[in-house]
Amino acid sequence: MAYNDDERAIIGAAAARENMAPAAWAARAALAVAVGQLVPVPTDTREVMQELIESRKQTARPHNNFNQLQRMLNTEALVGPVELTEAVADRLMMVMAQQLAVLQRLDAATLQVMRERRGR
C-alpha cells in the first residue's frame, strides 16, 4: 500500500499508541476490516449520533406541552364545551410547530445515517 506523508503520519501515530510498527498496525487494521471485525465509519459519525440523541430529547418536549394543554382543557373550572380561545390556539400552534421542527431534524439525521450505511 502507498501512503502520502500525512497518511503515513496518521498511521504512525496510531501504531505508536499501540506500541506497534506502522506496517503491522496497518495490516492488522486492514484484516479486521476485511473480516468484518471492524467497520469503518465516516469521521462525522459522532456529530450525526449527537444529532440523533438531541432529537430524541427534543421529541419529549412537545409531548409535555401537549399534556399541559390537555390538563388546561380538562380543568374542573371548565364546564361544558371547551371554548378554543386565541391563547389556547396560539399555544397549540406553537407546540405543533415545535413538533414539526423536531421531526424534520430527526428525519434529516436518520437519512444521513441511512446514506452512510448504504455504502457498507
mmCIF file of C-alpha atoms in Angstrom:
data_model
loop_
_atom_site.group_PDB
_atom_site.id
_atom_site.type_symbol
_atom_site.label_atom_id
_atom_site.label_comp_id
_atom_site.label_asym_id
_atom_site.label_seq_id
_atom_site.Cartn_x
_atom_site.Cartn_y
_atom_site.Cartn_z
ATOM 1 C CA MET A 1 0.000 0.000 0.000
ATOM 2 C CA ALA A 2 1.185 3.503 -0.743
ATOM 3 C CA TYR A 3 0.546 6.435 1.584
ATOM 4 C CA ASN A 4 1.288 10.118 1.332
ATOM 5 C CA ASP A 5 3.172 11.877 4.134
ATOM 6 C CA ASP A 6 0.022 12.891 6.014
ATOM 7 C CA GLU A 7 -1.427 9.384 5.877
ATOM 8 C CA ARG A 8 1.897 7.899 6.954
ATOM 9 C CA ALA A 9 1.946 10.258 9.954
ATOM 10 C CA ILE A 10 -1.603 9.285 10.955
ATOM 11 C CA ILE A 11 -0.803 5.568 10.723
ATOM 12 C CA GLY A 12 2.461 6.098 12.571
ATOM 13 C CA ALA A 13 0.695 7.887 15.429
ATOM 14 C CA ALA A 14 -1.972 5.181 15.662
ATOM 15 C CA ALA A 15 0.681 2.455 15.645
ATOM 16 C CA ALA A 16 2.714 4.257 18.313
ATOM 17 C CA ARG A 17 -0.343 4.442 20.590
ATOM 18 C CA GLU A 18 -0.489 0.647 20.453
ATOM 19 C CA ASN A 19 3.278 0.152 20.560
ATOM 20 C CA MET A 20 3.301 -1.432 17.092
ATOM 21 C CA ALA A 21 5.233 -0.921 13.877
ATOM 22 C CA PRO A 22 3.216 1.112 11.344
ATOM 23 C CA ALA A 23 3.171 -1.732 8.789
ATOM 24 C CA ALA A 24 1.951 -4.228 11.404
ATOM 25 C CA TRP A 25 -0.725 -1.814 12.598
ATOM 26 C CA ALA A 26 -1.945 -1.140 9.042
ATOM 27 C CA ALA A 27 -2.016 -4.862 8.236
ATOM 28 C CA ARG A 28 -3.975 -5.646 11.420
ATOM 29 C CA ALA A 29 -6.475 -2.852 10.691
ATOM 30 C CA ALA A 30 -6.918 -3.939 7.066
ATOM 31 C CA LEU A 31 -7.515 -7.554 8.108
ATOM 32 C CA ALA A 32 -10.031 -6.504 10.777
ATOM 33 C CA VAL A 33 -11.988 -4.574 8.135
ATOM 34 C CA ALA A 34 -11.748 -7.420 5.630
ATOM 35 C CA VAL A 35 -13.223 -9.990 8.033
ATOM 36 C CA GLY A 36 -15.929 -7.602 9.275
ATOM 37 C CA GLN A 37 -14.485 -7.299 12.761
ATOM 38 C CA LEU A 38 -14.017 -3.544 12.299
ATOM 39 C CA VAL A 39 -16.478 -1.400 10.365
ATOM 40 C CA PRO A 40 -15.076 1.891 9.078
ATOM 41 C CA VAL A 41 -17.299 4.859 9.855
ATOM 42 C CA PRO A 42 -17.228 8.396 8.486
ATOM 43 C CA THR A 43 -15.463 10.996 10.596
ATOM 44 C CA ASP A 44 -18.716 12.900 11.175
ATOM 45 C CA THR A 45 -20.408 9.904 12.808
ATOM 46 C CA ARG A 46 -20.078 11.481 16.254
ATOM 47 C CA GLU A 47 -21.924 14.602 15.086
ATOM 48 C CA VAL A 48 -24.670 12.540 13.453
ATOM 49 C CA MET A 49 -25.123 10.468 16.606
ATOM 50 C CA GLN A 50 -25.235 13.610 18.756
ATOM 51 C CA GLU A 51 -27.949 14.980 16.462
ATOM 52 C CA LEU A 52 -29.994 11.792 16.841
ATOM 53 C CA ILE A 53 -29.611 11.886 20.625
ATOM 54 C CA GLU A 54 -30.594 15.559 20.744
ATOM 55 C CA SER A 55 -33.595 14.864 18.509
ATOM 56 C CA ARG A 56 -34.762 12.119 20.835
ATOM 57 C CA LYS A 57 -34.608 14.544 23.758
ATOM 58 C CA GLN A 58 -36.467 17.181 21.770
ATOM 59 C CA THR A 59 -39.361 14.833 20.957
ATOM 60 C CA ALA A 60 -40.277 14.725 24.656
ATOM 61 C CA ARG A 61 -40.722 18.498 24.941
ATOM 62 C CA PRO A 62 -43.734 18.914 22.632
ATOM 63 C CA HIS A 63 -45.300 15.831 24.236
ATOM 64 C CA ASN A 64 -45.028 17.554 27.622
ATOM 65 C CA ASN A 65 -46.571 20.690 26.134
ATOM 66 C CA PHE A 66 -49.467 18.660 24.731
ATOM 67 C CA ASN A 67 -50.014 17.211 28.208
ATOM 68 C CA GLN A 68 -50.075 20.711 29.681
ATOM 69 C CA LEU A 69 -52.670 21.774 27.115
ATOM 70 C CA GLN A 70 -54.754 18.719 27.879
ATOM 71 C CA ARG A 71 -54.659 19.485 31.612
ATOM 72 C CA MET A 72 -55.646 23.079 30.890
ATOM 73 C CA LEU A 73 -58.592 21.962 28.781
ATOM 74 C CA ASN A 74 -59.680 19.369 31.353
ATOM 75 C CA THR A 75 -59.557 21.525 34.490
ATOM 76 C CA GLU A 76 -62.528 21.377 36.801
ATOM 77 C CA ALA A 77 -63.128 25.088 36.215
ATOM 78 C CA LEU A 78 -64.232 24.357 32.678
ATOM 79 C CA VAL A 79 -67.791 23.114 32.483
ATOM 80 C CA GLY A 80 -69.480 22.185 29.247
ATOM 81 C CA PRO A 81 -67.911 22.584 25.818
ATOM 82 C CA VAL A 82 -64.410 23.974 25.869
ATOM 83 C CA GLU A 83 -64.001 27.275 24.105
ATOM 84 C CA LEU A 84 -60.914 27.414 21.958
ATOM 85 C CA THR A 85 -59.553 30.785 22.961
ATOM 86 C CA GLU A 86 -56.939 32.623 20.970
ATOM 87 C CA ALA A 87 -54.377 31.914 23.698
ATOM 88 C CA VAL A 88 -55.071 28.173 23.572
ATOM 89 C CA ALA A 89 -54.976 28.162 19.768
ATOM 90 C CA ASP A 90 -51.666 30.080 19.760
ATOM 91 C CA ARG A 91 -50.163 27.671 22.282
ATOM 92 C CA LEU A 92 -51.357 24.685 20.255
ATOM 93 C CA MET A 93 -49.858 26.106 17.054
ATOM 94 C CA MET A 94 -46.537 26.731 18.840
ATOM 95 C CA VAL A 95 -46.427 23.164 20.146
ATOM 96 C CA MET A 96 -47.260 21.760 16.718
ATOM 97 C CA ALA A 97 -44.522 23.887 15.101
ATOM 98 C CA GLN A 98 -42.016 22.621 17.683
ATOM 99 C CA GLN A 99 -43.024 19.033 16.995
ATOM 100 C CA LEU A 100 -42.680 19.528 13.241
ATOM 101 C CA ALA A 101 -39.196 21.051 13.634
ATOM 102 C CA VAL A 102 -38.072 18.167 15.826
ATOM 103 C CA LEU A 103 -39.395 15.574 13.398
ATOM 104 C CA GLN A 104 -37.661 17.302 10.486
ATOM 105 C CA ARG A 105 -34.335 17.225 12.372
ATOM 106 C CA LEU A 106 -34.852 13.578 13.261
ATOM 107 C CA ASP A 107 -35.715 12.739 9.633
ATOM 108 C CA ALA A 108 -32.590 14.515 8.358
ATOM 109 C CA ALA A 109 -30.342 12.727 10.843
ATOM 110 C CA THR A 110 -31.944 9.375 10.050
ATOM 111 C CA LEU A 111 -31.481 9.895 6.314
ATOM 112 C CA GLN A 112 -27.824 10.773 6.912
ATOM 113 C CA VAL A 113 -27.262 7.529 8.811
ATOM 114 C CA MET A 114 -29.061 5.585 6.062
ATOM 115 C CA ARG A 115 -26.850 7.181 3.377
ATOM 116 C CA GLU A 116 -23.732 6.274 5.344
ATOM 117 C CA ARG A 117 -24.847 2.689 5.932
ATOM 118 C CA ARG A 118 -25.781 2.197 2.251
ATOM 119 C CA GLY A 119 -22.108 2.070 1.262
ATOM 120 C CA ARG A 120 -21.317 -0.859 3.567
#
